[in-house]
Amino acid sequence: VGVSEGAKLNTDGGFVTKDQEVDEFGHVKLGGIGDHVAKVIENRMGVETRSVTLGHLQRGGTPSAFDRVLGTRLGVHAGHLALNKDFGKMVAMRGTQIVAVELKDAVDKMRELEDSFFDEAAEFLK
């Protein structure tokens, strides 16, 4: 599950904030929605849940045009699933198409990466 730090809650329409600190322009510093969503999932589903806040390393630098369009395409399709109450699915890219995949099918077996994947990734760490 991904959420934006500026996401609004349905309860009162307010923003989730870590605290009420403001920046130099007087805007409330946003944050904490990930922790909130993790707690809601944990309480409703009864499974241990963790929130991860991506740092600069995970964000990977400047996105390419493909990255930007792909993120938008995935978000649009995920939004359509939610609006249509088509739950229990995730969006994925197959070839050049964005498709809905049943969650049970996405996690039905362990998918292992070939060693060559790690060798290629290691090239970026040199």
Short mmCIF file of C-alpha atoms in Angstrom, two decimals:
data_model
loop_
_atom_site.label_atom_id
_atom_site.label_comp_id
_atom_site.label_asym_id
_atom_site.label_seq_id
_atom_site.Cartn_x
_atom_site.Cartn_y
_atom_site.Cartn_z
CA VAL A 1 0.00 0.00 0.00
CA GLY A 2 1.41 3.41 -0.89
CA VAL A 3 0.14 6.71 0.48
CA SER A 4 1.15 10.31 0.05
CA GLU A 5 2.16 12.30 3.10
CA GLY A 6 -0.50 14.84 2.12
CA ALA A 7 -3.30 12.27 2.01
CA LYS A 8 -6.50 13.35 3.74
CA LEU A 9 -8.42 11.16 6.12
CA ASN A 10 -12.11 10.53 5.56
CA THR A 11 -13.01 11.12 9.21
CA ASP A 12 -12.58 14.89 9.39
CA GLY A 13 -10.85 15.77 6.13
CA GLY A 14 -7.76 16.92 8.03
CA PHE A 15 -4.18 16.00 7.28
CA VAL A 16 -2.26 13.47 9.32
CA THR A 17 0.72 15.24 10.82
CA LYS A 18 3.56 13.96 12.99
CA ASP A 19 3.22 17.09 15.07
CA GLN A 20 2.05 20.61 14.53
CA GLU A 21 5.47 22.02 13.59
CA VAL A 22 5.43 24.53 10.76
CA ASP A 23 8.03 25.31 8.14
CA GLU A 24 9.52 28.73 7.43
CA PHE A 25 6.42 29.61 5.39
CA GLY A 26 3.97 28.70 8.15
CA HIS A 27 2.77 25.44 6.55
CA VAL A 28 2.19 22.47 8.84
CA LYS A 29 4.81 19.78 8.24
CA LEU A 30 3.00 16.73 6.89
CA GLY A 31 3.82 13.16 7.76
CA GLY A 32 2.61 10.17 9.71
CA ILE A 33 -0.05 8.90 7.30
CA GLY A 34 1.98 5.73 6.65
CA ASP A 35 2.03 4.84 10.34
CA HIS A 36 -1.70 5.56 10.59
CA VAL A 37 -2.57 3.37 7.59
CA ALA A 38 -0.35 0.55 8.91
CA LYS A 39 -2.18 0.62 12.26
CA VAL A 40 -5.59 0.57 10.53
CA ILE A 41 -4.56 -2.41 8.38
CA GLU A 42 -3.14 -4.23 11.41
CA ASN A 43 -6.28 -3.61 13.49
CA ARG A 44 -8.71 -4.58 10.76
CA MET A 45 -6.85 -7.57 9.34
CA GLY A 46 -5.18 -8.88 12.48
CA VAL A 47 -1.76 -9.17 10.85
CA GLU A 48 1.49 -7.53 11.85
CA THR A 49 2.05 -4.48 9.65
CA ARG A 50 4.97 -2.11 9.25
CA SER A 51 5.26 1.34 7.78
CA VAL A 52 8.33 2.23 5.71
CA THR A 53 9.24 5.78 4.79
CA LEU A 54 11.38 5.89 1.69
CA GLY A 55 14.59 7.87 1.89
CA HIS A 56 16.62 9.38 -0.93
CA LEU A 57 18.43 6.12 -1.68
CA GLN A 58 15.20 4.19 -2.21
CA ARG A 59 13.68 6.99 -4.24
CA GLY A 60 16.44 6.44 -6.75
CA GLY A 61 17.17 9.93 -7.96
CA THR A 62 15.54 11.72 -10.85
CA PRO A 63 12.83 9.65 -12.54
CA SER A 64 12.88 9.19 -16.29
CA ALA A 65 9.90 10.11 -18.46
CA PHE A 66 9.01 6.39 -18.52
CA ASP A 67 9.08 6.26 -14.70
CA ARG A 68 6.77 9.25 -14.45
CA VAL A 69 4.27 7.90 -16.96
CA LEU A 70 4.40 4.40 -15.46
CA GLY A 71 3.70 5.75 -11.97
CA THR A 72 0.73 7.69 -13.31
CA ARG A 73 -0.60 4.70 -15.26
CA LEU A 74 -0.33 2.39 -12.25
CA GLY A 75 -2.01 4.99 -10.02
CA VAL A 76 -4.88 5.55 -12.46
CA HIS A 77 -5.56 1.84 -12.77
CA ALA A 78 -5.34 1.32 -8.99
CA GLY A 79 -7.75 4.24 -8.55
CA HIS A 80 -10.22 2.66 -10.98
CA LEU A 81 -10.09 -0.60 -9.04
CA ALA A 82 -10.86 1.23 -5.80
CA LEU A 83 -13.65 3.34 -7.32
CA ASN A 84 -15.25 0.21 -8.75
CA LYS A 85 -14.91 -1.54 -5.37
CA ASP A 86 -12.83 -4.18 -7.16
CA PHE A 87 -10.85 -5.20 -4.08
CA GLY A 88 -8.38 -8.01 -3.50
CA LYS A 89 -6.34 -7.01 -6.53
CA MET A 90 -3.14 -5.15 -7.31
CA VAL A 91 -1.97 -3.48 -10.49
CA ALA A 92 1.01 -4.76 -12.44
CA MET A 93 2.72 -4.22 -15.75
CA ARG A 94 2.75 -7.12 -18.22
CA GLY A 95 4.67 -6.19 -21.31
CA THR A 96 3.40 -2.68 -21.99
CA GLN A 97 -0.07 -3.21 -20.51
CA ILE A 98 -1.28 -2.36 -17.00
CA VAL A 99 -3.36 -5.23 -15.65
CA ALA A 100 -5.22 -6.12 -12.47
CA VAL A 101 -3.88 -9.20 -10.68
CA GLU A 102 -5.66 -11.11 -7.92
CA LEU A 103 -3.61 -10.73 -4.73
CA LYS A 104 -3.94 -14.46 -4.05
CA ASP A 105 -2.33 -15.15 -7.43
CA ALA A 106 0.43 -12.62 -6.83
CA VAL A 107 1.57 -14.29 -3.61
CA ASP A 108 0.76 -17.94 -4.32
CA LYS A 109 4.40 -18.97 -4.69
CA MET A 110 7.91 -17.76 -3.96
CA ARG A 111 9.48 -16.12 -6.97
CA GLU A 112 13.26 -16.19 -6.84
CA LEU A 113 15.54 -13.83 -8.69
CA GLU A 114 18.35 -15.19 -10.82
CA ASP A 115 21.89 -14.50 -9.57
CA SER A 116 22.48 -12.31 -12.63
CA PHE A 117 19.97 -9.81 -11.24
CA PHE A 118 22.14 -9.28 -8.16
CA ASP A 119 25.29 -9.08 -10.28
CA GLU A 120 23.72 -6.31 -12.37
CA ALA A 121 22.48 -4.48 -9.28
CA ALA A 122 25.96 -4.68 -7.74
CA GLU A 123 27.33 -2.70 -10.68
CA PHE A 124 25.51 0.37 -9.35
CA LEU A 125 27.21 0.05 -5.97
CA LYS A 126 30.77 0.20 -7.28
#
